[in-house]
mmCIF file of C-alpha atoms in Angstrom:
data_model
loop_
_atom_site.group_PDB
_atom_site.id
_atom_site.type_symbol
_atom_site.label_atom_id
_atom_site.label_comp_id
_atom_site.label_asym_id
_atom_site.label_seq_id
_atom_site.Cartn_x
_atom_site.Cartn_y
_atom_site.Cartn_z
ATOM 1 C CA MET A 1 100.717 20.814 -78.205
ATOM 2 C CA ALA A 2 100.198 24.334 -77.011
ATOM 3 C CA ILE A 3 100.148 27.094 -79.634
ATOM 4 C CA GLY A 4 102.175 30.158 -78.764
ATOM 5 C CA VAL A 5 101.120 33.812 -78.901
ATOM 6 C CA ALA A 6 103.935 34.525 -81.454
ATOM 7 C CA SER A 7 102.631 31.706 -83.690
ATOM 8 C CA VAL A 8 99.141 32.936 -83.457
ATOM 9 C CA MET A 9 100.217 36.526 -84.221
ATOM 10 C CA LEU A 10 102.260 35.547 -87.239
ATOM 11 C CA VAL A 11 99.290 33.781 -88.687
ATOM 12 C CA ALA A 12 97.015 36.492 -87.937
ATOM 13 C CA VAL A 13 98.973 39.103 -89.506
ATOM 14 C CA GLY A 14 99.921 36.869 -92.407
ATOM 15 C CA GLY A 15 96.139 36.160 -92.861
ATOM 16 C CA ALA A 16 95.155 39.695 -92.791
ATOM 17 C CA LEU A 17 97.801 40.403 -95.616
ATOM 18 C CA GLY A 18 96.655 37.386 -97.751
ATOM 19 C CA GLY A 19 93.066 38.437 -97.384
ATOM 20 C CA MET A 20 93.866 42.031 -98.548
ATOM 21 C CA GLY A 21 95.676 40.311 -101.447
ATOM 22 C CA ARG A 22 92.835 38.315 -102.353
ATOM 23 C CA LEU A 23 90.404 41.262 -102.309
ATOM 24 C CA PHE A 24 92.759 43.151 -104.589
ATOM 25 C CA VAL A 25 93.153 40.393 -107.108
ATOM 26 C CA SER A 26 89.531 39.558 -107.165
ATOM 27 C CA ARG A 27 88.560 43.164 -107.847
ATOM 28 C CA TRP A 28 91.267 43.442 -110.491
ATOM 29 C CA ALA A 29 90.062 40.341 -112.167
ATOM 30 C CA ALA A 30 86.411 41.401 -112.050
ATOM 31 C CA ALA A 31 87.067 44.687 -113.518
ATOM 32 C CA ARG A 32 89.218 43.260 -116.340
ATOM 33 C CA LEU A 33 87.615 39.905 -117.026
ATOM 34 C CA GLY A 34 84.083 40.469 -115.952
ATOM 35 C CA THR A 35 81.864 38.705 -113.373
ATOM 36 C CA ASP A 36 80.347 35.936 -115.412
ATOM 37 C CA PHE A 37 82.869 33.478 -114.007
ATOM 38 C CA PRO A 38 84.762 33.663 -110.669
ATOM 39 C CA TRP A 39 88.101 34.627 -112.491
ATOM 40 C CA GLY A 40 89.459 36.284 -109.326
ATOM 41 C CA THR A 41 88.993 33.143 -106.949
ATOM 42 C CA LEU A 42 90.516 30.967 -109.780
ATOM 43 C CA ILE A 43 93.505 33.226 -110.140
ATOM 44 C CA VAL A 44 94.335 33.432 -106.259
ATOM 45 C CA ASN A 45 93.737 29.712 -105.769
ATOM 46 C CA LEU A 46 96.204 28.838 -108.700
ATOM 47 C CA ALA A 47 98.692 31.436 -107.570
ATOM 48 C CA GLY A 48 98.493 30.241 -103.857
ATOM 49 C CA ALA A 49 98.848 26.588 -105.046
ATOM 50 C CA PHE A 50 101.912 27.414 -106.931
ATOM 51 C CA LEU A 51 103.484 29.458 -104.158
ATOM 52 C CA ILE A 52 102.881 26.961 -101.541
ATOM 53 C CA GLY A 53 104.418 24.162 -103.702
ATOM 54 C CA TRP A 54 107.388 26.415 -104.353
ATOM 55 C CA LEU A 55 107.740 27.386 -100.601
ATOM 56 C CA ALA A 56 107.494 23.783 -99.597
ATOM 57 C CA VAL A 57 110.606 22.849 -101.180
ATOM 58 C CA SER A 58 112.580 25.890 -101.303
ATOM 59 C CA LEU A 59 112.025 27.524 -97.811
ATOM 60 C CA THR A 60 114.913 26.729 -95.544
ATOM 61 C CA VAL A 61 114.228 29.037 -92.754
ATOM 62 C CA GLY A 62 112.549 28.663 -89.367
ATOM 63 C CA ALA A 63 108.962 27.584 -88.469
ATOM 64 C CA GLY A 64 108.087 31.191 -87.947
ATOM 65 C CA LEU A 65 108.480 32.300 -91.341
ATOM 66 C CA SER A 66 106.872 29.226 -92.711
ATOM 67 C CA LEU A 67 103.731 29.823 -90.457
ATOM 68 C CA TRP A 68 103.658 33.512 -91.604
ATOM 69 C CA LEU A 69 103.976 32.845 -95.328
ATOM 70 C CA MET A 70 102.288 29.388 -95.821
ATOM 71 C CA THR A 71 99.677 29.322 -93.066
ATOM 72 C CA GLY A 72 99.136 32.905 -92.803
ATOM 73 C CA ILE A 73 99.527 34.738 -96.082
ATOM 74 C CA LEU A 74 98.678 31.904 -98.426
ATOM 75 C CA GLY A 75 95.869 30.693 -96.189
ATOM 76 C CA GLY A 76 94.377 34.172 -96.362
ATOM 77 C CA PHE A 77 94.893 34.599 -99.776
ATOM 78 C CA THR A 78 93.531 31.423 -101.123
ATOM 79 C CA THR A 79 89.973 30.310 -100.729
ATOM 80 C CA VAL A 80 88.050 27.081 -100.923
ATOM 81 C CA SER A 81 84.965 28.755 -99.291
ATOM 82 C CA SER A 82 84.642 31.344 -102.027
ATOM 83 C CA PHE A 83 85.233 28.592 -104.727
ATOM 84 C CA SER A 84 82.620 26.324 -103.244
ATOM 85 C CA LEU A 85 79.862 29.124 -102.945
ATOM 86 C CA GLN A 86 80.636 30.487 -106.441
ATOM 87 C CA THR A 87 80.434 26.977 -107.905
ATOM 88 C CA LEU A 88 77.215 26.425 -106.057
ATOM 89 C CA ASP A 89 75.778 29.717 -107.383
ATOM 90 C CA LEU A 90 76.706 28.616 -110.839
ATOM 91 C CA MET A 91 74.850 25.421 -110.341
ATOM 92 C CA ARG A 92 71.836 27.101 -109.041
ATOM 93 C CA GLU A 93 71.763 29.323 -112.115
ATOM 94 C CA ARG A 94 71.901 25.946 -114.049
ATOM 95 C CA ARG A 95 75.282 27.118 -115.625
ATOM 96 C CA TRP A 96 76.539 23.544 -115.673
ATOM 97 C CA MET A 97 79.349 24.105 -118.108
ATOM 98 C CA ALA A 98 80.694 27.089 -116.062
ATOM 99 C CA ALA A 99 80.239 25.270 -112.740
ATOM 100 C CA SER A 100 82.020 22.200 -114.262
ATOM 101 C CA ALA A 101 84.931 24.414 -115.763
ATOM 102 C CA ASN A 102 85.299 26.094 -112.363
ATOM 103 C CA VAL A 103 85.678 22.804 -110.587
ATOM 104 C CA CYS A 104 88.041 21.223 -113.282
ATOM 105 C CA LEU A 105 90.233 24.176 -113.682
ATOM 106 C CA THR A 106 90.671 24.781 -109.999
ATOM 107 C CA LEU A 107 91.573 21.223 -109.263
ATOM 108 C CA VAL A 108 93.510 20.130 -112.200
ATOM 109 C CA LEU A 109 95.204 23.503 -112.738
ATOM 110 C CA GLY A 110 95.857 23.786 -108.937
ATOM 111 C CA ILE A 111 97.440 20.564 -108.626
ATOM 112 C CA ALA A 112 99.543 21.376 -111.695
ATOM 113 C CA ALA A 113 100.530 24.771 -110.205
ATOM 114 C CA ALA A 114 101.509 23.158 -107.011
ATOM 115 C CA ALA A 115 103.651 20.655 -108.912
ATOM 116 C CA LEU A 116 105.315 23.514 -111.023
ATOM 117 C CA GLY A 117 106.023 25.412 -107.960
ATOM 118 C CA VAL A 118 107.730 22.194 -106.350
ATOM 119 C CA GLU A 119 109.814 21.602 -109.552
ATOM 120 C CA LEU A 120 110.899 25.273 -109.739
ATOM 121 C CA GLY A 121 111.684 25.427 -106.045
ATOM 122 C CA ARG A 122 114.187 22.506 -106.333
#
């Protein structure tokens, strides 16, 4: 299946906006919560999980808006790559409890946030 230029542009613009949002939230979290734990990444991933769950059941518009919001904005906002690197850094520093907490909080609370979003979106 071919991907149209309009679809690519929607995802690109959404991804740029989502990435800027992630930068803002990460810097805000670091300034207020410190840098000993990747709070910003946890916050964006939990917020993104909630929002994608909510949008998945409540969004009743065309595929273009879905691409822009879910693939573009939320894809640029959330980040498994930063989560992975930050967890690896905690492990390299032998901060096993912090690394384990990051994995558990991200996965368990992320699934819970998506489920909450689905329930609230119904």
